[in-house]
Amino acid sequence: VQLQASGGGLAQAGDSLRLSCAGAGREFSSYHMGWFRRPPGKEREFVAAISWNQIGRYYADSVKGRFTISRDNAKNAVYLQMNLLKPDDTAVYYCVATLYSRVSGAQDMYRATTYDLWGQGTQVTVSS
């Protein structure tokens, strides 16, 4: 079972990047999926998540209005469209997934401990 993230890179403030994450080894249509990030020298933090049926979408306050999460269950993929990037968005971004039955409430979607599948991370660096 694998989550492979891609799409990171260098950007300038105000630019856009799109992260992709492809799941392999199982059917992810029954999984909630999302993104976390670890800024340099800081703790890991929640970025965004999307429910298995795409009805629920959850965002950190710091990215609301700038980032959009989406998924394509036919491709076992989740995406993070990042617009109006800021230097504070610089981080390693991790794709995550968890079976929908592990989530009992909306607040679970924001917790790192909810997700038992983690990708390897992709670096996003935003310069001012």
Tab-separated table of C-alpha atoms in Angstrom:
chain	number	residue	atom	x	y	z
A	1	VAL	CA	0.000	0.000	0.000
A	2	GLN	CA	1.485	3.265	-1.072
A	3	LEU	CA	0.704	6.962	-1.333
A	4	GLN	CA	2.893	8.799	-3.798
A	5	ALA	CA	2.843	12.597	-3.679
A	6	SER	CA	4.146	14.823	-6.442
A	7	GLY	CA	3.923	18.386	-7.703
A	8	GLY	CA	6.015	20.190	-5.143
A	9	GLY	CA	8.746	22.607	-6.097
A	10	LEU	CA	9.857	26.217	-5.987
A	11	ALA	CA	7.402	29.079	-6.265
A	12	GLN	CA	7.261	32.777	-5.636
A	13	ALA	CA	4.753	34.463	-3.380
A	14	GLY	CA	1.455	34.746	-5.202
A	15	ASP	CA	2.112	31.773	-7.458
A	16	SER	CA	0.114	28.570	-7.676
A	17	LEU	CA	1.114	24.931	-7.377
A	18	ARG	CA	-0.908	21.753	-7.601
A	19	LEU	CA	0.001	18.737	-5.527
A	20	SER	CA	-1.120	15.280	-6.559
A	21	CYS	CA	-1.209	12.068	-4.613
A	22	ALA	CA	-1.789	8.680	-6.162
A	23	GLY	CA	-2.744	5.685	-4.090
A	24	ALA	CA	-1.609	2.193	-5.000
A	25	GLY	CA	-2.177	-1.231	-3.575
A	26	ARG	CA	-5.810	-0.872	-2.649
A	27	GLU	CA	-9.081	0.825	-3.555
A	28	PHE	CA	-9.164	4.261	-1.952
A	29	SER	CA	-12.779	5.152	-2.692
A	30	SER	CA	-13.679	4.169	0.897
A	31	TYR	CA	-10.896	6.275	2.381
A	32	HIS	CA	-10.869	9.808	3.652
A	33	MET	CA	-7.813	11.523	2.225
A	34	GLY	CA	-5.961	14.686	3.009
A	35	TRP	CA	-2.773	16.678	3.366
A	36	PHE	CA	-0.554	17.612	6.261
A	37	ARG	CA	2.602	19.684	6.179
A	38	ARG	CA	5.710	20.207	8.258
A	39	PRO	CA	7.216	23.686	7.982
A	40	PRO	CA	10.965	23.912	8.651
A	41	GLY	CA	11.665	23.735	12.377
A	42	LYS	CA	7.988	23.391	13.264
A	43	GLU	CA	5.490	20.708	14.157
A	44	ARG	CA	3.444	18.861	11.609
A	45	GLU	CA	0.115	20.570	10.909
A	46	PHE	CA	-3.158	19.817	9.215
A	47	VAL	CA	-3.764	21.426	5.814
A	48	ALA	CA	-6.881	19.950	4.217
A	49	ALA	CA	-8.964	16.792	4.020
A	50	ILE	CA	-11.783	15.400	1.914
A	51	SER	CA	-14.254	12.698	2.820
A	52	TRP	CA	-14.509	9.456	0.906
A	53	ASN	CA	-17.757	10.621	-0.776
A	54	GLN	CA	-16.429	14.149	-1.441
A	55	ILE	CA	-19.225	15.697	0.603
A	56	GLY	CA	-16.996	16.914	3.414
A	57	ARG	CA	-14.034	19.214	2.813
A	58	TYR	CA	-11.979	20.553	5.679
A	59	TYR	CA	-9.327	23.249	5.707
A	60	ALA	CA	-6.905	24.805	8.128
A	61	ASP	CA	-7.724	28.452	8.759
A	62	SER	CA	-4.341	29.428	7.337
A	63	VAL	CA	-5.191	28.062	3.880
A	64	LYS	CA	-8.941	28.675	3.639
A	65	GLY	CA	-9.817	30.596	0.512
A	66	ARG	CA	-6.428	29.855	-1.077
A	67	PHE	CA	-6.195	26.052	-1.198
A	68	THR	CA	-8.707	23.614	-2.663
A	69	ILE	CA	-8.731	19.879	-2.085
A	70	SER	CA	-10.322	17.490	-4.562
A	71	ARG	CA	-10.179	13.832	-5.460
A	72	ASP	CA	-10.769	11.449	-8.322
A	73	ASN	CA	-11.774	8.067	-6.967
A	74	ALA	CA	-11.512	6.473	-10.390
A	75	LYS	CA	-7.805	7.338	-10.345
A	76	ASN	CA	-7.248	6.696	-6.638
A	77	ALA	CA	-5.975	10.260	-6.445
A	78	VAL	CA	-6.288	13.344	-4.286
A	79	TYR	CA	-5.176	16.829	-5.258
A	80	LEU	CA	-4.324	20.073	-3.515
A	81	GLN	CA	-4.592	23.218	-5.601
A	82	MET	CA	-2.579	25.912	-3.855
A	83	ASN	CA	-3.129	29.492	-4.958
A	84	LEU	CA	-1.775	32.790	-3.662
A	85	LEU	CA	1.147	30.993	-2.093
A	86	LYS	CA	2.950	32.651	0.789
A	87	PRO	CA	6.428	32.053	2.224
A	88	ASP	CA	4.675	30.599	5.292
A	89	ASP	CA	3.409	27.780	3.058
A	90	THR	CA	6.970	26.496	2.750
A	91	ALA	CA	6.931	22.955	4.087
A	92	VAL	CA	7.115	19.283	3.280
A	93	TYR	CA	3.597	18.252	2.305
A	94	TYR	CA	2.350	14.770	3.138
A	95	CYS	CA	-0.550	12.961	1.577
A	96	VAL	CA	-2.597	10.918	4.064
A	97	ALA	CA	-5.474	8.471	4.029
A	98	THR	CA	-7.656	6.549	6.427
A	99	LEU	CA	-10.568	4.180	6.061
A	100	TYR	CA	-13.851	6.068	6.532
A	101	SER	CA	-14.883	3.829	9.449
A	102	ARG	CA	-12.001	5.205	11.553
A	103	VAL	CA	-13.654	8.618	11.648
A	104	SER	CA	-16.512	9.160	14.091
A	105	GLY	CA	-16.859	12.918	13.764
A	106	ALA	CA	-15.726	15.920	11.756
A	107	GLN	CA	-13.065	16.827	14.313
A	108	ASP	CA	-11.285	13.554	13.606
A	109	MET	CA	-10.513	14.791	10.107
A	110	TYR	CA	-8.130	17.404	11.521
A	111	ARG	CA	-6.074	15.027	13.654
A	112	ALA	CA	-2.861	13.409	12.431
A	113	THR	CA	-3.569	10.323	14.536
A	114	THR	CA	-6.698	9.638	12.479
A	115	TYR	CA	-4.643	8.798	9.400
A	116	ASP	CA	-2.795	5.501	9.259
A	117	LEU	CA	-1.457	5.850	5.715
A	118	TRP	CA	1.168	8.506	4.960
A	119	GLY	CA	3.015	9.323	1.761
A	120	GLN	CA	6.688	10.181	1.575
A	121	GLY	CA	6.255	13.949	1.342
A	122	THR	CA	6.929	16.530	-1.317
A	123	GLN	CA	8.791	19.779	-0.704
A	124	VAL	CA	7.136	23.117	-1.411
A	125	THR	CA	9.316	26.208	-1.131
A	126	VAL	CA	7.825	29.669	-1.547
A	127	SER	CA	10.103	32.690	-1.806
A	128	SER	CA	9.057	36.275	-1.127
